[in-house]
Amino acid sequence: MATTLTLKPGTAWADAWQRALAAAPEAFRDDRALNLWAGGWHADGRTLPATNPVDGTPIAGPPRLAADAAYAAVRASLDQHRAWRHTALPERKARVAAALDALTEHRDLLALLLVWEIGKPWRLAQADVDRAIDGVRWYVAEIDRMVAGRTPLPGPVSNIASWNYPMSVLVHAMLVQALAGNAVIAKTPTDGGVACLTVAAALATREGLPVTLVSGSGGELSEALVRAPEIGCVSFVGGRDTGARVATAVADLGKRHILEQEGLNTWGIWQYTDWTTLAGRIRKTFDYGKQRCTAYPRFVVQRSAFDAFLAAYLPAVRSVQVGHPLAVENPTDPLPELDFGPLINAAKAKELTDQVAEAIDRGAVPLHRGDLATAPFLPGQDTSAYVPPVTLLNPPSTSPLHHAEPFGPVDSIVLVDTEAELLSAMNASNGALVATLSCDDEATYRRLAPQIRAFKIGHGTPRSRGDREELFGGFGASWRGAFVGGDLLVRAVTQGPPGERLPGNFPDYHLMPT
């Protein structure tokens, strides 16, 4: 007899929303979030209706500003910047540390908001918050040496980021930028995270940090957040189409920039036999439904090893757990240990499902297709944003799944016979952030790895974005501008000695300001 699941008590969206209002009453008004600029909260902008991906019910949408209001916010941020850049480093450290203490106090609320707004399972939502807090604490401890002989930028740093890591990417970057002496501006992602980011921004603002948080369409706000002369640096995380437009603008204007864009991260299998180790790592690659910039949706496999690869791969992918992130059998049960819940919205789920169907129609071979029938859901809930794991062999070259990052739980496998074919298939997207090559022989790995166009390459192990002292960037179309991580993240948003050249990918390296 099937067990009827129920929502874990205290985790409903209504509970999370009321906790957000109690934690930051100044940042909300009734059923809407406010915009933060000029040091205060404003009920401007048009709030659009929004639904959560977990069960499709309404939640608070972003209060979208018009372009003229965004310009006013940028000008106000410059005023904050001019005052903050002269604030002594010990005081900046103390205020950032106080903000981190406040974020720690509200850690579970921030994580619960992430579950509802972007569909993260509880474990991964907590990890997103923890990585932001722990990462910035490391910078607070190390910042003295990092800024020695350096000064803040002439203007504030503008942040435009994707929705998938609001805390560990966006809030982390904002707090480090402020620690380095800059006012910071952030646009809430269009697809989710506004309540979580609003609470985080409110906690930071209470400690005197110069934070601006606004919402709006990228097309309407980009002139202000990218091209405005007041902006000292642009930090962008997102897709290649939008990133290319931002890259053109910042190159024309000579602005500092950090542009992280999508890429097809690949895992190569060549002259390899340690299948037990590989099998233990496959399931982990499905964390958050592969909605990560460092996910591995493509396996490039030596044809002669394909049978052994499948014997390791298929049991692992069949073990992946999908379902409602907050559904339990009994009220006292802990929240479920899922690999992923919904995709970011039903539209993305349909797009990915259609791409899979089209690829199969054009010749791709389905090796695995998961089933939601036995997944843990609440009775009668909307599951339109959920997609089970899918694995396709040899998607056709005309399919987006052949050359682009799916940003969802769809793996593709490409078979190769030669080293040249291996490298060509692993470099299909003209640059990536990470890659992995599994081969038994260390010398073979050292010979092939430099020919893979990814910033980080693992020998049989997955790579991640990383933070603290670990550097991060990309090759080809996956990255533009300054590399970040550790000292380089601070160098990217501060000025050094005359003639300094920032490490990274720049169209006209010699034109970059110092």
Coordinates of C-alpha atoms in Angstrom, one line a residue:
M1 CA 0.0 0.0 0.0
A2 CA 1.5 3.4 -1.0
T3 CA 2.3 5.9 1.7
T4 CA 0.6 9.3 1.5
L5 CA 3.2 12.0 1.9
T6 CA 2.6 15.3 3.6
L7 CA 4.4 18.7 3.8
K8 CA 6.9 18.9 6.6
P9 CA 5.3 21.1 9.3
G10 CA 6.6 24.7 9.3
T11 CA 8.0 24.5 5.8
A12 CA 5.1 25.8 3.7
W13 CA 5.6 28.8 1.5
A14 CA 3.3 30.8 3.8
D15 CA 5.5 29.9 6.8
A16 CA 8.7 30.9 4.9
W17 CA 7.1 34.2 3.8
Q18 CA 6.0 35.1 7.3
R19 CA 9.4 34.3 8.6
A20 CA 11.0 36.6 6.0
L21 CA 8.7 39.4 6.9
A22 CA 9.6 39.0 10.6
A23 CA 13.3 38.8 9.8
A24 CA 13.3 41.9 7.6
P25 CA 10.1 43.8 7.9
E26 CA 11.6 46.9 6.3
A27 CA 12.2 45.0 3.1
F28 CA 8.7 43.8 2.4
R29 CA 5.2 45.3 2.1
D30 CA 2.3 42.9 2.5
D31 CA 2.7 40.4 -0.4
R32 CA 5.6 42.0 -2.2
A33 CA 9.3 42.6 -1.9
L34 CA 10.8 46.1 -2.2
N35 CA 13.7 47.4 -4.1
L36 CA 16.8 48.6 -2.2
W37 CA 18.6 51.7 -3.4
A38 CA 19.9 55.0 -1.9
G39 CA 20.2 53.2 1.4
G40 CA 16.4 52.6 1.7
W41 CA 13.6 50.3 0.6
H42 CA 11.3 51.5 -2.1
A43 CA 7.9 50.3 -3.3
D44 CA 8.7 51.1 -6.9
G45 CA 8.6 48.8 -9.8
R46 CA 5.8 46.6 -11.2
T47 CA 5.5 43.3 -9.4
L48 CA 4.8 40.5 -11.8
P49 CA 3.0 37.3 -10.8
A50 CA 5.2 34.4 -10.1
T51 CA 4.8 30.7 -9.2
N52 CA 7.2 28.4 -7.4
P53 CA 8.7 25.4 -9.2
V54 CA 8.1 23.0 -6.4
D55 CA 4.3 22.7 -6.7
G56 CA 3.3 25.6 -9.1
T57 CA 1.5 27.8 -6.5
P58 CA 1.9 31.6 -6.4
I59 CA 4.8 33.2 -4.6
A60 CA 6.2 36.8 -4.5
G61 CA 7.5 38.0 -7.9
P62 CA 10.3 40.5 -8.5
P63 CA 9.4 44.2 -8.3
R64 CA 10.6 45.2 -11.8
L65 CA 12.0 48.7 -12.2
A66 CA 11.9 50.8 -15.3
A67 CA 15.1 52.0 -16.8
D68 CA 14.9 55.6 -15.4
A69 CA 14.5 54.2 -11.8
A70 CA 17.5 51.9 -12.4
Y71 CA 19.6 54.9 -13.5
A72 CA 18.6 56.7 -10.3
A73 CA 19.7 53.7 -8.3
V74 CA 23.1 53.6 -10.0
R75 CA 23.7 57.3 -9.3
A76 CA 22.8 56.8 -5.7
S77 CA 25.1 53.8 -5.5
L78 CA 28.0 56.0 -6.7
D79 CA 27.3 58.4 -3.8
Q80 CA 27.5 55.4 -1.4
H81 CA 30.7 54.2 -3.2
R82 CA 32.5 57.6 -2.8
A83 CA 31.9 57.4 1.0
W84 CA 32.5 53.7 1.5
R85 CA 35.8 53.6 -0.4
H86 CA 37.3 55.8 2.3
T87 CA 36.1 53.7 5.1
A88 CA 39.0 52.1 7.0
L89 CA 39.6 48.4 6.4
P90 CA 39.1 47.4 10.1
E91 CA 35.6 48.9 10.0
R92 CA 34.8 47.3 6.7
K93 CA 35.9 43.9 8.1
A94 CA 33.8 44.4 11.2
R95 CA 30.7 45.3 9.3
V96 CA 31.0 42.4 6.9
A97 CA 31.7 40.1 9.8
A98 CA 28.5 41.4 11.5
A99 CA 26.5 40.8 8.3
L100 CA 27.9 37.2 8.2
D101 CA 26.8 36.6 11.8
A102 CA 23.3 37.8 10.8
L103 CA 23.2 35.5 7.8
T104 CA 24.3 32.6 10.0
E105 CA 21.4 33.4 12.5
H106 CA 18.9 33.2 9.6
R107 CA 20.6 30.4 7.7
D108 CA 17.6 28.0 7.8
L109 CA 15.2 30.7 6.6
L110 CA 17.4 31.6 3.7
A111 CA 17.7 27.9 2.8
L112 CA 14.0 27.3 3.0
L113 CA 13.4 30.3 0.7
L114 CA 15.8 28.8 -1.8
V115 CA 13.8 25.5 -1.7
W116 CA 10.6 27.3 -2.7
E117 CA 12.0 29.9 -5.0
I118 CA 14.4 27.8 -7.1
G119 CA 13.6 24.2 -6.1
K120 CA 16.8 23.3 -4.3
P121 CA 16.6 20.2 -2.1
W122 CA 17.1 21.0 1.5
R123 CA 20.7 19.7 1.7
L124 CA 21.8 21.7 -1.3
A125 CA 20.0 24.8 -0.2
Q126 CA 21.8 24.7 3.2
A127 CA 25.1 24.1 1.4
D128 CA 24.5 27.2 -0.8
V129 CA 24.0 29.4 2.2
D130 CA 26.9 27.8 4.1
R131 CA 29.3 28.3 1.2
A132 CA 28.5 32.0 1.0
I133 CA 29.1 32.5 4.7
D134 CA 32.2 30.3 5.1
G135 CA 33.7 31.7 1.9
V136 CA 33.4 35.3 2.8
R137 CA 34.7 34.6 6.4
W138 CA 37.9 33.4 4.7
Y139 CA 38.2 36.6 2.8
V140 CA 37.6 38.6 6.0
A141 CA 40.6 36.7 7.5
E142 CA 42.8 37.2 4.4
I143 CA 41.8 40.6 3.1
D144 CA 44.6 42.7 4.7
R145 CA 47.3 41.2 2.6
M146 CA 45.0 41.1 -0.5
V147 CA 44.4 44.8 -0.5
A148 CA 47.9 45.9 0.5
G149 CA 48.9 48.6 -2.0
R150 CA 45.5 48.5 -3.7
T151 CA 42.5 50.9 -3.8
P152 CA 38.8 50.4 -4.5
L153 CA 37.5 51.1 -8.1
P154 CA 36.3 54.5 -9.1
G155 CA 32.7 53.3 -9.2
P156 CA 30.5 50.6 -7.8
V157 CA 30.5 47.0 -8.9
S158 CA 27.4 45.8 -10.9
N159 CA 26.3 42.2 -10.5
I160 CA 24.0 40.3 -12.9
A161 CA 23.8 36.6 -12.0
S162 CA 21.8 33.6 -12.9
W163 CA 19.2 32.2 -10.5
N164 CA 20.8 28.9 -9.5
Y165 CA 23.2 30.0 -6.7
P166 CA 21.9 33.2 -5.2
M167 CA 23.9 32.9 -2.0
S168 CA 27.2 31.1 -2.8
V169 CA 27.8 33.0 -6.1
L170 CA 25.9 36.3 -5.9
V171 CA 25.8 37.2 -2.2
H172 CA 29.3 35.9 -1.8
A173 CA 30.6 38.1 -4.6
M174 CA 28.7 41.2 -3.3
L175 CA 30.2 40.9 0.2
V176 CA 33.7 40.4 -1.0
Q177 CA 33.4 43.4 -3.3
A178 CA 32.1 45.5 -0.4
L179 CA 34.9 44.2 1.8
A180 CA 37.4 45.3 -0.8
G181 CA 36.0 48.9 -0.5
N182 CA 33.3 49.0 -3.2
A183 CA 29.6 49.8 -3.2
V184 CA 27.7 46.9 -4.8
I185 CA 24.7 46.7 -7.1
A186 CA 22.8 43.5 -7.8
K187 CA 19.9 42.6 -10.0
T188 CA 17.7 39.8 -8.7
P189 CA 17.6 37.0 -11.2
T190 CA 14.4 37.0 -13.3
D191 CA 13.6 33.4 -12.7
G192 CA 13.8 33.2 -8.9
G193 CA 15.5 34.0 -5.6
V194 CA 14.0 37.5 -4.9
A195 CA 12.8 36.8 -1.3
C196 CA 16.1 35.1 -0.3
L197 CA 18.2 37.9 -1.8
T198 CA 15.9 40.5 -0.2
V199 CA 16.4 39.1 3.3
A200 CA 20.2 38.8 2.7
A201 CA 20.4 42.3 1.4
A202 CA 18.4 43.6 4.4
L203 CA 20.7 41.9 6.9
A204 CA 23.8 43.4 5.1
T205 CA 22.3 46.9 4.9
R206 CA 21.5 46.9 8.6
E207 CA 25.3 46.6 9.2
G208 CA 26.0 49.6 7.1
L209 CA 27.1 47.9 3.9
P210 CA 26.5 49.9 0.7
V211 CA 24.2 47.4 -1.1
T212 CA 21.7 48.1 -3.9
L213 CA 19.3 45.4 -4.9
V214 CA 16.9 45.9 -7.8
S215 CA 14.7 43.8 -10.0
G216 CA 13.8 44.1 -13.7
S217 CA 14.3 42.7 -17.1
G218 CA 17.8 42.4 -18.4
G219 CA 17.0 44.2 -21.5
E220 CA 15.5 47.2 -19.7
L221 CA 18.1 47.5 -17.0
S222 CA 21.2 46.6 -18.9
E223 CA 21.8 50.2 -20.1
A224 CA 22.0 51.3 -16.4
L225 CA 23.7 48.3 -14.9
V226 CA 26.2 47.7 -17.7
R227 CA 26.7 50.9 -19.7
A228 CA 26.2 53.6 -17.1
P229 CA 29.5 55.7 -16.7
E230 CA 29.2 55.4 -12.9
I231 CA 29.7 51.6 -13.0
G232 CA 33.3 50.6 -12.1
C233 CA 33.1 46.9 -12.9
V234 CA 30.5 44.5 -14.3
S235 CA 30.2 40.9 -13.0
F236 CA 27.9 38.7 -15.0
V237 CA 27.0 35.0 -14.7
G238 CA 24.6 33.6 -17.3
G239 CA 24.1 32.4 -20.9
R240 CA 26.2 33.1 -23.9
D241 CA 23.7 35.1 -25.8
T242 CA 23.2 37.7 -23.1
G243 CA 26.9 37.5 -22.1
A244 CA 28.0 38.3 -25.6
R245 CA 25.9 41.5 -25.6
V246 CA 27.4 42.5 -22.2
A247 CA 30.9 41.6 -23.4
T248 CA 30.5 43.9 -26.4
A249 CA 29.3 46.8 -24.2
V250 CA 32.1 46.5 -21.6
A251 CA 34.8 46.1 -24.2
D252 CA 33.5 49.2 -26.1
L253 CA 33.5 51.2 -22.8
G254 CA 36.8 49.8 -21.4
K255 CA 35.1 48.7 -18.2
R256 CA 36.5 46.1 -15.8
H257 CA 34.5 42.9 -16.3
I258 CA 34.0 39.4 -15.1
L259 CA 31.7 37.4 -17.4
E260 CA 31.1 33.8 -16.7
Q261 CA 29.0 32.1 -19.4
E262 CA 27.7 28.7 -20.1
G263 CA 29.8 25.9 -21.7
L264 CA 29.4 22.2 -22.3
N265 CA 31.5 20.6 -19.6
T266 CA 32.6 17.1 -20.7
W267 CA 33.9 13.9 -19.0
G268 CA 36.2 11.9 -21.2
I269 CA 36.8 8.1 -20.8
W270 CA 39.9 6.9 -22.5
Q271 CA 42.0 3.7 -21.8
Y272 CA 40.3 3.4 -18.5
T273 CA 39.4 0.4 -16.3
D274 CA 38.5 1.7 -12.7
W275 CA 34.8 1.4 -13.2
T276 CA 34.0 1.1 -9.5
T277 CA 35.4 4.5 -8.8
L278 CA 33.6 6.0 -11.8
A279 CA 30.3 4.4 -10.7
G280 CA 30.6 6.1 -7.3
R281 CA 30.9 9.5 -8.9
I282 CA 28.1 9.4 -11.5
R283 CA 25.2 10.0 -9.1
K284 CA 26.9 13.0 -7.6
T285 CA 26.9 14.6 -11.1
F286 CA 23.1 14.9 -10.9
D287 CA 23.1 17.2 -7.9
Y288 CA 20.4 19.9 -8.4
G289 CA 19.4 18.3 -11.7
K290 CA 22.6 19.5 -13.4
Q291 CA 21.4 23.1 -13.1
R292 CA 24.9 24.2 -12.4
C293 CA 27.6 26.0 -14.4
T294 CA 30.0 23.1 -13.5
A295 CA 27.7 20.2 -14.2
Y296 CA 28.8 17.4 -16.5
P297 CA 26.1 16.6 -19.1
R298 CA 28.4 15.1 -21.7
F299 CA 30.4 11.8 -21.5
V300 CA 32.8 11.1 -24.3
V301 CA 33.6 7.4 -24.2
Q302 CA 36.1 5.2 -26.0
R303 CA 34.0 2.9 -28.1
S304 CA 35.8 -0.3 -27.1
A305 CA 35.0 0.5 -23.4
F306 CA 31.4 1.4 -24.0
D307 CA 30.0 -1.9 -22.6
A308 CA 32.0 -1.6 -19.4
F309 CA 31.1 2.1 -19.1
L310 CA 27.4 1.3 -19.3
A311 CA 27.7 -1.4 -16.7
A312 CA 29.0 1.3 -14.3
Y313 CA 26.9 4.2 -15.4
L314 CA 23.3 2.8 -15.7
P315 CA 23.0 1.5 -12.1
A316 CA 24.2 4.8 -10.8
V317 CA 21.8 6.9 -12.8
R318 CA 18.9 4.6 -11.9
S319 CA 19.7 5.3 -8.2
V320 CA 19.1 9.1 -8.6
Q321 CA 16.3 10.3 -6.3
V322 CA 13.9 13.0 -7.6
G323 CA 10.8 14.4 -5.8
H324 CA 9.2 17.1 -3.7
P325 CA 12.0 18.6 -1.6
L326 CA 9.8 19.1 1.5
A327 CA 7.5 16.0 1.4
V328 CA 7.7 13.5 4.3
E329 CA 5.8 10.4 5.4
N330 CA 5.5 11.5 9.0
P331 CA 5.7 15.0 10.5
T332 CA 8.7 14.1 12.6
D333 CA 10.7 12.7 9.7
P334 CA 13.8 14.6 8.5
L335 CA 13.5 16.3 5.1
P336 CA 14.3 13.9 2.2
E337 CA 17.8 13.3 0.9
L338 CA 17.1 14.0 -2.8
D339 CA 19.5 14.5 -5.6
F340 CA 17.2 17.1 -7.1
G341 CA 13.7 18.4 -7.1
P342 CA 12.0 20.5 -9.9
L343 CA 13.8 22.4 -12.6
I344 CA 13.5 26.2 -12.3
N345 CA 10.1 26.3 -13.9
A346 CA 7.6 24.3 -16.0
A347 CA 8.7 26.2 -19.2
K348 CA 12.2 24.9 -18.8
A349 CA 11.0 21.4 -18.1
K350 CA 8.9 21.4 -21.3
E351 CA 11.8 22.9 -23.4
L352 CA 14.1 20.1 -22.2
T353 CA 11.5 17.4 -22.7
D354 CA 10.9 18.7 -26.2
Q355 CA 14.6 18.7 -27.0
V356 CA 14.9 15.1 -25.9
A357 CA 12.0 14.0 -28.0
E358 CA 13.3 15.9 -31.0
A359 CA 16.8 14.3 -30.6
I360 CA 15.3 10.8 -30.5
D361 CA 13.2 11.5 -33.5
R362 CA 16.4 12.5 -35.4
G363 CA 18.3 9.4 -34.4
A364 CA 19.6 9.7 -30.8
V365 CA 19.3 6.4 -28.9
P366 CA 17.6 6.6 -25.5
L367 CA 19.7 4.6 -23.0
H368 CA 17.8 5.6 -19.9
R369 CA 14.6 7.4 -19.2
G370 CA 13.6 7.9 -15.6
D371 CA 10.0 7.8 -14.5
L372 CA 8.2 10.2 -12.1
A373 CA 5.5 7.6 -11.3
T374 CA 7.2 6.4 -8.2
A375 CA 8.8 9.7 -7.1
P376 CA 7.8 11.1 -3.7
F377 CA 5.1 13.8 -4.4
L378 CA 2.2 15.2 -2.4
P379 CA -1.2 14.0 -3.5
G380 CA -2.4 15.9 -6.5
Q381 CA 0.5 18.3 -6.7
D382 CA 1.5 20.0 -9.9
T383 CA 4.6 18.2 -11.2
S384 CA 5.0 20.2 -14.5
A385 CA 8.5 21.5 -13.5
Y386 CA 9.9 18.0 -12.8
V387 CA 12.0 16.0 -15.3
P388 CA 13.5 12.6 -14.4
P389 CA 17.1 11.7 -15.6
V390 CA 17.5 11.0 -19.2
T391 CA 20.5 9.6 -21.1
L392 CA 20.9 9.7 -24.9
L393 CA 23.5 8.1 -27.1
N394 CA 24.8 10.2 -30.0
P395 CA 22.4 13.2 -30.2
P396 CA 22.4 14.4 -33.8
S397 CA 24.5 17.4 -34.7
T398 CA 21.3 19.4 -35.4
S399 CA 20.2 19.1 -31.8
P400 CA 20.9 21.7 -29.1
L401 CA 21.8 18.7 -26.9
H402 CA 24.8 18.0 -29.1
H403 CA 26.6 21.3 -28.7
A404 CA 25.0 23.3 -25.8
E405 CA 24.6 22.9 -22.1
P406 CA 21.1 21.5 -21.4
F407 CA 21.0 22.9 -17.8
G408 CA 18.9 20.0 -16.7
P409 CA 19.1 16.3 -15.9
V410 CA 19.9 15.1 -19.5
D411 CA 23.2 13.3 -20.2
S412 CA 24.5 12.7 -23.7
I413 CA 27.1 10.1 -24.6
V414 CA 29.3 10.3 -27.6
L415 CA 31.5 7.4 -28.7
V416 CA 35.0 7.9 -30.2
D417 CA 37.7 5.7 -31.6
T418 CA 40.8 8.0 -31.6
E419 CA 42.4 10.6 -29.4
A420 CA 41.7 13.2 -32.0
E421 CA 38.0 12.4 -31.9
L422 CA 38.1 12.4 -28.1
L423 CA 39.5 15.9 -28.0
S424 CA 37.2 17.2 -30.7
A425 CA 34.1 15.9 -28.9
M426 CA 35.3 17.2 -25.5
N427 CA 35.8 20.7 -27.1
A428 CA 32.4 20.8 -28.8
S429 CA 31.3 24.1 -27.3
N430 CA 34.4 26.2 -27.9
G431 CA 35.4 26.5 -24.3
A432 CA 34.1 25.3 -20.9
L433 CA 34.6 26.0 -17.2
V434 CA 35.5 22.4 -16.2
A435 CA 36.3 19.0 -17.7
T436 CA 37.4 15.6 -16.5
L437 CA 39.5 13.0 -18.2
S438 CA 39.4 9.4 -16.8
C439 CA 42.4 7.4 -18.0
D440 CA 44.6 4.9 -16.1
D441 CA 47.9 6.2 -17.3
E442 CA 49.2 9.4 -15.8
A443 CA 51.4 10.2 -18.7
T444 CA 48.5 9.9 -21.1
Y445 CA 46.4 12.3 -19.0
R446 CA 49.2 14.8 -18.8
R447 CA 49.6 14.7 -22.6
L448 CA 45.9 15.0 -23.4
A449 CA 44.7 17.4 -20.7
P450 CA 46.4 20.6 -22.0
Q451 CA 44.4 20.1 -25.3
I452 CA 41.0 20.2 -23.5
R453 CA 39.6 23.7 -23.6
A454 CA 38.4 24.0 -20.0
F455 CA 39.8 26.1 -17.2
K456 CA 39.8 23.3 -14.6
I457 CA 40.5 19.7 -15.6
G458 CA 40.3 16.8 -13.2
H459 CA 42.1 13.4 -13.6
G460 CA 39.2 11.1 -13.0
T461 CA 37.6 13.5 -10.5
P462 CA 34.9 16.2 -11.1
R463 CA 35.9 19.8 -10.7
S464 CA 33.9 22.6 -9.2
R465 CA 33.8 26.4 -9.2
G466 CA 35.5 26.5 -5.9
D467 CA 36.2 29.6 -3.8
R468 CA 38.7 30.9 -1.3
E469 CA 42.2 30.4 -2.7
E470 CA 41.2 28.4 -5.7
L471 CA 41.1 30.4 -8.9
F472 CA 38.3 30.1 -11.4
G473 CA 37.7 31.2 -15.0
G474 CA 37.1 29.6 -18.4
F475 CA 38.3 29.3 -22.0
G476 CA 36.8 30.3 -25.3
A477 CA 33.2 31.5 -25.2
S478 CA 32.7 30.4 -21.6
W479 CA 34.5 33.4 -20.0
R480 CA 35.4 37.0 -20.7
G481 CA 37.4 39.3 -18.5
A482 CA 39.2 38.9 -15.2
F483 CA 39.7 35.5 -13.6
V484 CA 38.5 35.3 -10.0
G485 CA 39.0 33.3 -6.8
G486 CA 41.3 34.0 -3.9
D487 CA 43.5 37.0 -4.5
L488 CA 42.3 37.4 -8.1
L489 CA 38.7 38.0 -7.0
V490 CA 39.9 41.0 -5.0
R491 CA 42.3 42.2 -7.7
A492 CA 39.4 42.2 -10.2
V493 CA 37.6 44.8 -8.1
T494 CA 40.5 46.9 -6.9
Q495 CA 43.1 49.1 -8.5
G496 CA 46.8 48.1 -8.3
P497 CA 50.0 49.8 -9.3
P498 CA 50.2 51.6 -12.7
G499 CA 50.4 49.3 -15.6
E500 CA 49.0 46.2 -13.8
R501 CA 47.6 43.6 -16.1
L502 CA 44.7 41.6 -14.7
P503 CA 45.0 37.8 -15.4
G504 CA 42.1 36.7 -17.6
N505 CA 40.5 36.7 -21.1
F506 CA 40.2 40.2 -22.5
P507 CA 39.5 41.2 -26.2
D508 CA 42.0 44.0 -26.0
Y509 CA 44.2 43.2 -23.0
H510 CA 46.2 46.4 -23.2
L511 CA 43.1 48.6 -23.0
M512 CA 42.0 47.3 -19.6
P513 CA 42.2 50.0 -16.9
T514 CA 44.3 49.5 -13.8

